[in-house]
Amino acid sequence: MALNRRRRSAIKPCSRKVIFISLLIVLPITIIGLINHYEKITYFLRPLWDTPPQPLNYLPHYYAENVSTDRLCHLHGWSIRPHPRRVYDAIIFSNELDLLEIRWRELLPYVTKFIILECNTTFTGIPKPLFFAQNRERFRFAEGKIVYGTIPGKKLVPGSEHEDPFLFEAKHRRAMNDLIRHSGISDGDLLIISDTDEMPSHHAVKLLQWCEEIPMELHLQMSNYLYSFEFHVDDTSWKVSVHVYNSKWTMYRHSRHTDLILADSGWHCSFCFRKLSDFVFKMKAYSHADRVRRKDFLDFDRIQRIICEGKDLFDMLPEEYTFHELIKKMGPIPRSKSAVNLPGNLVEDADRFRYLLPGGCLREE
Ligand SMILES: *[C@@H]1O[C@H](CO)[C@@H](O)[C@H](O)[C@H]1NC(C)=O
Ligand SMILES: *[C@@H]1O[C@H](CO)[C@@H](O)[C@H](O)[C@H]1NC(C)=O
């Protein structure tokens, strides 16, 4: 015992110094690390602090080329109508001109009116040109079907930059409801609510417009892609909804309306831009612009490298509710060589849209 104590006190002064110096080095590094990676750590621990949304009820979806619509309706437990419902496709537009063209060409034969609303600032208050108005000539193929509206942007009063972008989105929704009401829509018509980059497949829309007894409100499951159709992320996109319109209660709202969702009904292509400058614009315009935590996030070389590697532009972890999913999704998205089951006009026009297809990750400035 005495020996022990003597030995310990013999070591003590030296080891105390080591511990003190180590702490002096390790502690600030740990604190800086925690601050820098605060978001990553909270994302990694999401399965512990966040509860997943109510599960959706997936309806099986049947489709193959050359199977009659009558047969398809019956496979879903529905009957065919004597004539199709009129379809109204409503989007709030930012700057995704190529995706808008692909979307409208995909849906053109089935849609009665394309309702499109745009604004001269972004959700975060950055002034932007009215891209659709400036490029309207390009959409002449749909001219008779376009219902176009604009909404004045957010005024950026100095000091008010931190006004909630989500409130501004609510103003867009109200303007959209007005535009829909004045588009010629009647009760019983179909209304599609989605973002420009969430594209329903033509056959899903055709099915819903021709079948009787479909649900009054239905979400559409879409495959999620990032940067292009080369990077298939997962199939969890559910926000798009289709409504049998009722002037009393149908509301433009890009969120959960019902538990019902029709499987495999289209494509959600996020950050699918032709130019690197479009990526920078979107990163700044995003409702989550706070994710641009460092200036070099907006650097062209960095963005180009990340696109080709299938990594995350904001250097964030995937948003998942279980550790199993989170770990499965960490790291780059695997490349796909498939350009099968994509919008028909995209494949037809593959030379113009090379950057959206396998092997096309290089972008223009
Ligand atoms: C497509 O349908 C038509 C008419 O039902 C049929 O005659 C034809 O053989 C079908 N083609 C294929 C490739 O299945
Ligand atoms: C947006 O449009 C409104 C109305 O046309 C105009 O008053 C406003 O100055 C414009 N804002 C920008 C940023 O151009």
GROMACS .gro file of C-alpha atoms and ligand atoms in nm:
model
  393
    1MET     CA    1   0.000   0.000   0.000
    2ALA     CA    2   0.267   0.244   0.107
    3LEU     CA    3   0.482   0.138  -0.182
    4ASN     CA    4   0.196   0.183  -0.415
    5ARG     CA    5   0.124   0.534  -0.296
    6ARG     CA    6   0.487   0.629  -0.322
    7ARG     CA    7   0.504   0.504  -0.679
    8ARG     CA    8   0.187   0.685  -0.777
    9SER     CA    9   0.304   1.017  -0.638
   10ALA     CA   10   0.635   0.966  -0.814
   11ILE     CA   11   0.456   0.945  -1.148
   12LYS     CA   12   0.198   1.211  -1.074
   13PRO     CA   13   0.363   1.544  -1.156
   14CYS     CA   14   0.473   1.421  -1.495
   15SER     CA   15   0.146   1.248  -1.591
   16ARG     CA   16  -0.056   1.547  -1.475
   17LYS     CA   17   0.133   1.767  -1.715
   18VAL     CA   18   0.072   1.517  -1.997
   19ILE     CA   19  -0.297   1.499  -1.920
   20PHE     CA   20  -0.321   1.878  -1.897
   21ILE     CA   21  -0.140   1.932  -2.227
   22SER     CA   22  -0.343   1.658  -2.395
   23LEU     CA   23  -0.665   1.817  -2.273
   24LEU     CA   24  -0.545   2.153  -2.397
   25ILE     CA   25  -0.506   2.004  -2.743
   26VAL     CA   26  -0.789   1.752  -2.753
   27LEU     CA   27  -1.065   1.960  -2.597
   28PRO     CA   28  -1.064   2.249  -2.847
   29ILE     CA   29  -1.037   2.002  -3.136
   30THR     CA   30  -1.337   1.811  -3.005
   31ILE     CA   31  -1.538   2.129  -2.956
   32ILE     CA   32  -1.448   2.261  -3.301
   33GLY     CA   33  -1.530   1.919  -3.446
   34LEU     CA   34  -1.867   1.911  -3.273
   35ILE     CA   35  -1.953   2.261  -3.395
   36ASN     CA   36  -1.840   2.192  -3.752
   37HIS     CA   37  -2.020   1.863  -3.778
   38TYR     CA   38  -2.318   1.952  -3.562
   39GLU     CA   39  -2.557   1.896  -3.851
   40LYS     CA   40  -2.398   1.567  -3.953
   41ILE     CA   41  -2.418   1.440  -3.599
   42THR     CA   42  -2.784   1.535  -3.559
   43TYR     CA   43  -2.861   1.375  -3.897
   44PHE     CA   44  -2.676   1.062  -3.801
   45LEU     CA   45  -2.878   1.044  -3.481
   46ARG     CA   46  -3.211   1.115  -3.656
   47PRO     CA   47  -3.337   0.759  -3.597
   48LEU     CA   48  -3.320   0.842  -3.224
   49TRP     CA   49  -3.490   1.185  -3.220
   50ASP     CA   50  -3.732   1.182  -3.512
   51THR     CA   51  -4.035   0.962  -3.572
   52PRO     CA   52  -4.115   0.854  -3.925
   53PRO     CA   53  -4.438   0.984  -4.084
   54GLN     CA   54  -4.747   0.761  -4.086
   55PRO     CA   55  -4.690   0.482  -4.337
   56LEU     CA   56  -4.855   0.516  -4.679
   57ASN     CA   57  -5.096   0.267  -4.827
   58TYR     CA   58  -4.949   0.166  -5.165
   59LEU     CA   59  -5.197   0.070  -5.438
   60PRO     CA   60  -5.054  -0.179  -5.691
   61HIS     CA   61  -5.011  -0.019  -6.034
   62TYR     CA   62  -5.047  -0.220  -6.356
   63TYR     CA   63  -4.913  -0.106  -6.688
   64ALA     CA   64  -4.759  -0.254  -6.998
   65GLU     CA   65  -4.750  -0.126  -7.351
   66ASN     CA   66  -5.038  -0.245  -7.561
   67VAL     CA   67  -5.265  -0.354  -7.275
   68SER     CA   68  -5.599  -0.179  -7.326
   69THR     CA   69  -5.709   0.096  -7.087
   70ASP     CA   70  -6.028  -0.100  -7.024
   71ARG     CA   71  -5.824  -0.399  -6.909
   72LEU     CA   72  -5.594  -0.177  -6.698
   73CYS     CA   73  -5.889  -0.010  -6.521
   74HIS     CA   74  -6.031  -0.352  -6.434
   75LEU     CA   75  -5.697  -0.474  -6.299
   76HIS     CA   76  -5.713  -0.185  -6.050
   77GLY     CA   77  -6.071  -0.275  -5.950
   78TRP     CA   78  -6.212   0.021  -6.142
   79SER     CA   79  -6.430   0.045  -6.452
   80ILE     CA   80  -6.366   0.246  -6.765
   81ARG     CA   81  -6.548   0.574  -6.823
   82PRO     CA   82  -6.731   0.655  -7.146
   83HIS     CA   83  -6.499   0.957  -7.190
   84PRO     CA   84  -6.183   1.074  -7.014
   85ARG     CA   85  -6.174   1.332  -6.734
   86ARG     CA   86  -6.019   1.665  -6.822
   87VAL     CA   87  -5.674   1.704  -6.661
   88TYR     CA   88  -5.521   2.022  -6.514
   89ASP     CA   89  -5.151   2.016  -6.431
   90ALA     CA   90  -5.049   2.289  -6.182
   91ILE     CA   91  -4.687   2.384  -6.105
   92ILE     CA   92  -4.499   2.671  -5.944
   93PHE     CA   93  -4.205   2.732  -6.176
   94SER     CA   94  -3.851   2.839  -6.091
   95ASN     CA   95  -3.596   2.792  -6.371
   96GLU     CA   96  -3.607   2.425  -6.478
   97LEU     CA   97  -3.675   2.491  -6.849
   98ASP     CA   98  -3.552   2.153  -6.976
   99LEU     CA   99  -3.752   1.953  -6.722
  100LEU     CA  100  -4.058   2.166  -6.798
  101GLU     CA  101  -4.027   2.079  -7.166
  102ILE     CA  102  -3.982   1.707  -7.092
  103ARG     CA  103  -4.278   1.713  -6.855
  104TRP     CA  104  -4.513   1.896  -7.089
  105ARG     CA  105  -4.421   1.679  -7.389
  106GLU     CA  106  -4.479   1.367  -7.178
  107LEU     CA  107  -4.824   1.485  -7.066
  108LEU     CA  108  -4.936   1.695  -7.364
  109PRO     CA  109  -5.188   1.450  -7.517
  110TYR     CA  110  -5.364   1.396  -7.183
  111VAL     CA  111  -5.368   1.743  -7.028
  112THR     CA  112  -5.638   2.005  -7.087
  113LYS     CA  113  -5.453   2.298  -6.929
  114PHE     CA  114  -5.098   2.345  -6.803
  115ILE     CA  115  -5.127   2.590  -6.514
  116ILE     CA  116  -4.793   2.759  -6.441
  117LEU     CA  117  -4.713   3.030  -6.188
  118GLU     CA  118  -4.382   3.212  -6.160
  119CYS     CA  119  -4.236   3.489  -5.951
  120ASN     CA  120  -3.965   3.753  -6.005
  121THR     CA  121  -3.777   3.658  -5.690
  122THR     CA  122  -3.679   3.327  -5.536
  123PHE     CA  123  -3.828   3.198  -5.211
  124THR     CA  124  -3.523   3.349  -5.040
  125GLY     CA  125  -3.584   3.692  -5.199
  126ILE     CA  126  -3.314   3.692  -5.470
  127PRO     CA  127  -3.442   3.876  -5.783
  128LYS     CA  128  -3.479   3.640  -6.079
  129PRO     CA  129  -3.593   3.685  -6.438
  130LEU     CA  130  -3.933   3.546  -6.536
  131PHE     CA  131  -3.763   3.251  -6.707
  132PHE     CA  132  -4.082   3.103  -6.848
  133ALA     CA  133  -4.204   3.434  -6.992
  134GLN     CA  134  -3.862   3.493  -7.153
  135ASN     CA  135  -3.857   3.146  -7.309
  136ARG     CA  136  -4.223   3.109  -7.395
  137GLU     CA  137  -4.142   3.063  -7.765
  138ARG     CA  138  -3.984   2.728  -7.676
  139PHE     CA  139  -4.320   2.603  -7.545
  140ARG     CA  140  -4.523   2.688  -7.853
  141PHE     CA  141  -4.603   2.316  -7.889
  142ALA     CA  142  -4.836   2.355  -7.587
  143GLU     CA  143  -4.949   2.714  -7.651
  144GLY     CA  144  -5.327   2.664  -7.656
  145LYS     CA  145  -5.311   2.482  -7.322
  146ILE     CA  146  -5.104   2.724  -7.113
  147VAL     CA  147  -5.258   2.917  -6.821
  148TYR     CA  148  -4.981   3.148  -6.702
  149GLY     CA  149  -4.968   3.369  -6.394
  150THR     CA  150  -4.703   3.577  -6.217
  151ILE     CA  151  -4.673   3.687  -5.857
  152PRO     CA  152  -4.465   3.984  -5.736
  153GLY     CA  153  -4.158   3.876  -5.543
  154LYS     CA  154  -4.054   3.923  -5.189
  155LYS     CA  155  -3.911   4.269  -5.119
  156LEU     CA  156  -3.582   4.237  -4.941
  157VAL     CA  157  -3.582   4.514  -4.683
  158PRO     CA  158  -3.237   4.528  -4.521
  159GLY     CA  159  -3.241   4.323  -4.203
  160SER     CA  160  -3.538   4.112  -4.310
  161GLU     CA  161  -3.330   3.848  -4.494
  162HIS     CA  162  -3.423   3.598  -4.230
  163GLU     CA  163  -3.796   3.627  -4.292
  164ASP     CA  164  -3.928   3.272  -4.309
  165PRO     CA  165  -3.911   3.148  -4.671
  166PHE     CA  166  -4.185   2.900  -4.587
  167LEU     CA  167  -4.428   3.191  -4.525
  168PHE     CA  168  -4.346   3.321  -4.869
  169GLU     CA  169  -4.424   2.975  -5.010
  170ALA     CA  170  -4.767   3.003  -4.847
  171LYS     CA  171  -4.827   3.324  -5.046
  172HIS     CA  172  -4.740   3.132  -5.363
  173ARG     CA  173  -4.995   2.867  -5.274
  174ARG     CA  174  -5.271   3.128  -5.236
  175ALA     CA  175  -5.183   3.281  -5.574
  176MET     CA  176  -5.188   2.931  -5.724
  177ASN     CA  177  -5.535   2.859  -5.583
  178ASP     CA  178  -5.661   3.176  -5.755
  179LEU     CA  179  -5.498   3.079  -6.084
  180ILE     CA  180  -5.651   2.728  -6.068
  181ARG     CA  181  -5.998   2.869  -6.000
  182HIS     CA  182  -5.970   3.088  -6.310
  183SER     CA  183  -5.828   2.816  -6.538
  184GLY     CA  184  -6.167   2.678  -6.646
  185ILE     CA  185  -6.150   2.376  -6.415
  186SER     CA  186  -6.484   2.221  -6.301
  187ASP     CA  187  -6.584   1.973  -6.035
  188GLY     CA  188  -6.493   1.620  -6.141
  189ASP     CA  189  -6.184   1.722  -6.345
  190LEU     CA  190  -5.842   1.593  -6.240
  191LEU     CA  191  -5.592   1.832  -6.081
  192ILE     CA  192  -5.224   1.732  -6.054
  193ILE     CA  193  -5.027   1.911  -5.780
  194SER     CA  194  -4.650   1.878  -5.805
  195ASP     CA  195  -4.320   2.057  -5.854
  196THR     CA  196  -4.178   2.097  -6.204
  197ASP     CA  197  -3.919   1.828  -6.138
  198GLU     CA  198  -4.176   1.571  -6.022
  199MET     CA  199  -4.301   1.427  -6.349
  200PRO     CA  200  -4.594   1.184  -6.359
  201SER     CA  201  -4.569   0.924  -6.635
  202HIS     CA  202  -4.818   0.971  -6.918
  203HIS     CA  203  -4.972   0.628  -6.863
  204ALA     CA  204  -5.041   0.696  -6.493
  205VAL     CA  205  -5.228   1.015  -6.588
  206LYS     CA  206  -5.411   0.836  -6.869
  207LEU     CA  207  -5.519   0.558  -6.630
  208LEU     CA  208  -5.657   0.806  -6.376
  209GLN     CA  209  -5.840   1.011  -6.635
  210TRP     CA  210  -6.008   0.709  -6.794
  211CYS     CA  211  -6.105   0.503  -6.487
  212GLU     CA  212  -6.419   0.551  -6.279
  213GLU     CA  213  -6.420   0.501  -5.899
  214ILE     CA  214  -6.062   0.621  -5.843
  215PRO     CA  215  -5.995   0.776  -5.498
  216MET     CA  216  -6.083   1.147  -5.474
  217GLU     CA  217  -5.728   1.218  -5.357
  218LEU     CA  218  -5.428   1.002  -5.437
  219HIS     CA  219  -5.052   1.046  -5.410
  220LEU     CA  220  -4.818   0.924  -5.680
  221GLN     CA  221  -4.503   0.730  -5.594
  222MET     CA  222  -4.205   0.845  -5.796
  223SER     CA  223  -3.850   0.728  -5.838
  224ASN     CA  224  -3.603   0.977  -5.692
  225TYR     CA  225  -3.308   1.076  -5.909
  226LEU     CA  226  -3.029   1.320  -5.830
  227TYR     CA  227  -2.848   1.531  -6.096
  228SER     CA  228  -2.972   1.304  -6.380
  229PHE     CA  229  -3.131   0.969  -6.456
  230GLU     CA  230  -2.785   0.817  -6.409
  231PHE     CA  231  -2.820   0.844  -6.030
  232HIS     CA  232  -3.125   0.661  -5.901
  233VAL     CA  233  -3.150   0.735  -5.528
  234ASP     CA  234  -3.463   0.544  -5.416
  235ASP     CA  235  -3.838   0.521  -5.478
  236THR     CA  236  -3.966   0.708  -5.175
  237SER     CA  237  -4.097   1.026  -5.342
  238TRP     CA  238  -4.465   1.063  -5.247
  239LYS     CA  239  -4.549   1.439  -5.252
  240VAL     CA  240  -4.722   1.455  -5.588
  241SER     CA  241  -5.098   1.430  -5.558
  242VAL     CA  242  -5.387   1.392  -5.800
  243HIS     CA  243  -5.731   1.522  -5.705
  244VAL     CA  244  -6.079   1.477  -5.843
  245TYR     CA  245  -6.141   1.850  -5.826
  246ASN     CA  246  -6.405   1.991  -5.596
  247SER     CA  247  -6.429   2.371  -5.588
  248LYS     CA  248  -6.531   2.361  -5.220
  249TRP     CA  249  -6.239   2.174  -5.072
  250THR     CA  250  -5.962   2.105  -5.322
  251MET     CA  251  -5.664   2.320  -5.213
  252TYR     CA  252  -5.323   2.360  -5.372
  253ARG     CA  253  -5.093   2.225  -5.105
  254HIS     CA  254  -4.773   2.035  -5.177
  255SER     CA  255  -4.792   1.804  -4.877
  256ARG     CA  256  -4.965   1.497  -4.737
  257HIS     CA  257  -5.334   1.478  -4.840
  258THR     CA  258  -5.415   1.110  -4.790
  259ASP     CA  259  -5.257   0.772  -4.708
  260LEU     CA  260  -5.334   0.635  -5.054
  261ILE     CA  261  -5.052   0.629  -5.307
  262LEU     CA  262  -5.030   0.471  -5.652
  263ALA     CA  263  -4.705   0.278  -5.697
  264ASP     CA  264  -4.440   0.358  -5.958
  265SER     CA  265  -4.605   0.654  -6.132
  266GLY     CA  266  -4.323   0.877  -6.250
  267TRP     CA  267  -3.988   1.044  -6.191
  268HIS     CA  268  -3.857   1.302  -5.944
  269CYS     CA  269  -3.530   1.443  -6.076
  270SER     CA  270  -3.372   1.679  -5.818
  271PHE     CA  271  -3.094   1.918  -5.916
  272CYS     CA  272  -3.121   1.797  -6.277
  273PHE     CA  273  -2.972   2.111  -6.435
  274ARG     CA  274  -2.787   2.169  -6.760
  275LYS     CA  275  -2.550   2.438  -6.632
  276LEU     CA  276  -2.329   2.470  -6.325
  277SER     CA  277  -2.462   2.825  -6.281
  278ASP     CA  278  -2.813   2.672  -6.245
  279PHE     CA  279  -2.684   2.461  -5.956
  280VAL     CA  280  -2.548   2.770  -5.781
  281PHE     CA  281  -2.877   2.953  -5.842
  282LYS     CA  282  -3.078   2.664  -5.698
  283MET     CA  283  -2.849   2.622  -5.397
  284LYS     CA  284  -2.896   2.989  -5.309
  285ALA     CA  285  -3.267   2.997  -5.395
  286TYR     CA  286  -3.358   2.687  -5.205
  287SER     CA  287  -3.590   2.717  -4.906
  288HIS     CA  288  -3.303   2.552  -4.720
  289ALA     CA  289  -3.044   2.805  -4.835
  290ASP     CA  290  -2.897   2.785  -4.486
  291ARG     CA  291  -2.741   2.457  -4.597
  292VAL     CA  292  -2.484   2.656  -4.797
  293ARG     CA  293  -2.257   2.670  -4.495
  294ARG     CA  294  -1.931   2.748  -4.675
  295LYS     CA  295  -1.850   2.981  -4.967
  296ASP     CA  296  -1.664   2.706  -5.155
  297PHE     CA  297  -1.990   2.508  -5.172
  298LEU     CA  298  -2.074   2.734  -5.467
  299ASP     CA  299  -1.746   2.672  -5.649
  300PHE     CA  300  -1.796   2.539  -6.007
  301ASP     CA  301  -1.510   2.285  -5.991
  302ARG     CA  302  -1.636   2.144  -5.665
  303ILE     CA  303  -1.994   2.118  -5.793
  304GLN     CA  304  -1.885   1.946  -6.116
  305ARG     CA  305  -1.674   1.693  -5.924
  306ILE     CA  306  -1.959   1.614  -5.685
  307ILE     CA  307  -2.211   1.567  -5.970
  308CYS     CA  308  -1.986   1.315  -6.146
  309GLU     CA  309  -1.920   1.129  -5.820
  310GLY     CA  310  -2.289   1.114  -5.725
  311LYS     CA  311  -2.216   1.274  -5.387
  312ASP     CA  312  -2.405   1.533  -5.182
  313LEU     CA  313  -2.374   1.903  -5.276
  314PHE     CA  314  -2.433   2.020  -4.919
  315ASP     CA  315  -2.205   1.755  -4.766
  316MET     CA  316  -2.497   1.625  -4.563
  317LEU     CA  317  -2.608   1.281  -4.458
  318PRO     CA  318  -2.925   1.129  -4.600
  319GLU     CA  319  -3.247   1.199  -4.406
  320GLU     CA  320  -3.349   0.857  -4.283
  321TYR     CA  321  -3.547   0.726  -3.992
  322THR     CA  322  -3.363   0.398  -3.931
  323PHE     CA  323  -2.991   0.331  -3.894
  324HIS     CA  324  -3.029   0.049  -4.146
  325GLU     CA  325  -3.151   0.287  -4.422
  326LEU     CA  326  -2.907   0.559  -4.322
  327ILE     CA  327  -2.603   0.338  -4.341
  328LYS     CA  328  -2.723   0.180  -4.665
  329LYS     CA  329  -2.748   0.525  -4.822
  330MET     CA  330  -2.422   0.675  -4.694
  331GLY     CA  331  -2.159   0.744  -4.957
  332PRO     CA  332  -2.205   0.815  -5.327
  333ILE     CA  333  -2.512   0.702  -5.525
  334PRO     CA  334  -2.428   0.408  -5.750
  335ARG     CA  335  -2.439   0.482  -6.125
  336SER     CA  336  -2.708   0.330  -6.340
  337LYS     CA  337  -2.665   0.234  -6.705
  338SER     CA  338  -3.038   0.216  -6.761
  339ALA     CA  339  -3.226   0.460  -6.982
  340VAL     CA  340  -3.530   0.231  -6.990
  341ASN     CA  341  -3.872   0.347  -6.864
  342LEU     CA  342  -3.785   0.717  -6.884
  343PRO     CA  343  -4.000   0.995  -7.039
  344GLY     CA  344  -4.039   0.906  -7.408
  345ASN     CA  345  -3.937   1.244  -7.547
  346LEU     CA  346  -3.622   1.247  -7.334
  347VAL     CA  347  -3.502   0.926  -7.500
  348GLU     CA  348  -3.620   1.042  -7.843
  349ASP     CA  349  -3.429   1.369  -7.796
  350ALA     CA  350  -3.129   1.210  -7.620
  351ASP     CA  351  -2.879   1.428  -7.810
  352ARG     CA  352  -3.027   1.749  -7.667
  353PHE     CA  353  -3.058   1.608  -7.316
  354ARG     CA  354  -2.735   1.407  -7.299
  355TYR     CA  355  -2.654   1.547  -6.953
  356LEU     CA  356  -2.963   1.377  -6.806
  357LEU     CA  357  -2.867   1.031  -6.931
  358PRO     CA  358  -2.610   0.769  -6.826
  359GLY     CA  359  -2.253   0.886  -6.891
  360GLY     CA  360  -2.349   1.253  -6.926
  361CYS     CA  361  -2.237   1.401  -6.595
  362LEU     CA  362  -2.022   1.682  -6.741
  363ARG     CA  363  -2.205   2.017  -6.733
  364GLU     CA  364  -2.172   2.349  -6.913
  365GLU     CA  365  -2.064   2.652  -6.707
  366LIG     C1  366  -5.096  -0.515  -7.952
  366LIG     O1  367  -5.238  -0.521  -7.951
  366LIG     C2  368  -5.299  -0.554  -8.072
  366LIG     C3  369  -5.449  -0.542  -8.059
  366LIG     O2  370  -5.495  -0.589  -7.936
  366LIG     C4  371  -5.252  -0.693  -8.116
  366LIG     O3  372  -5.308  -0.728  -8.241
  366LIG     C5  373  -5.101  -0.695  -8.128
  366LIG     O4  374  -5.053  -0.826  -8.158
  366LIG     C6  375  -5.037  -0.649  -7.996
  366LIG     N1  376  -4.892  -0.633  -8.013
  366LIG     C7  377  -4.804  -0.681  -7.925
  366LIG     C8  378  -4.660  -0.654  -7.954
  366LIG     O5  379  -4.837  -0.741  -7.824
  367LIG     C1  380  -4.139   4.212  -5.930
  367LIG     O1  381  -4.257   4.254  -5.993
  367LIG     C2  382  -4.329   4.354  -5.921
  367LIG     C3  383  -4.463   4.376  -5.990
  367LIG     O2  384  -4.453   4.361  -6.128
  367LIG     C4  385  -4.245   4.478  -5.912
  367LIG     O3  386  -4.314   4.578  -5.841
  367LIG     C5  387  -4.116   4.444  -5.840
  367LIG     O4  388  -4.031   4.556  -5.836
  367LIG     C6  389  -4.046   4.328  -5.909
  367LIG     N1  390  -3.933   4.287  -5.825
  367LIG     C7  391  -3.812   4.262  -5.874
  367LIG     C8  392  -3.709   4.217  -5.776
  367LIG     O5  393  -3.786   4.274  -5.992
   0.00000   0.00000   0.00000
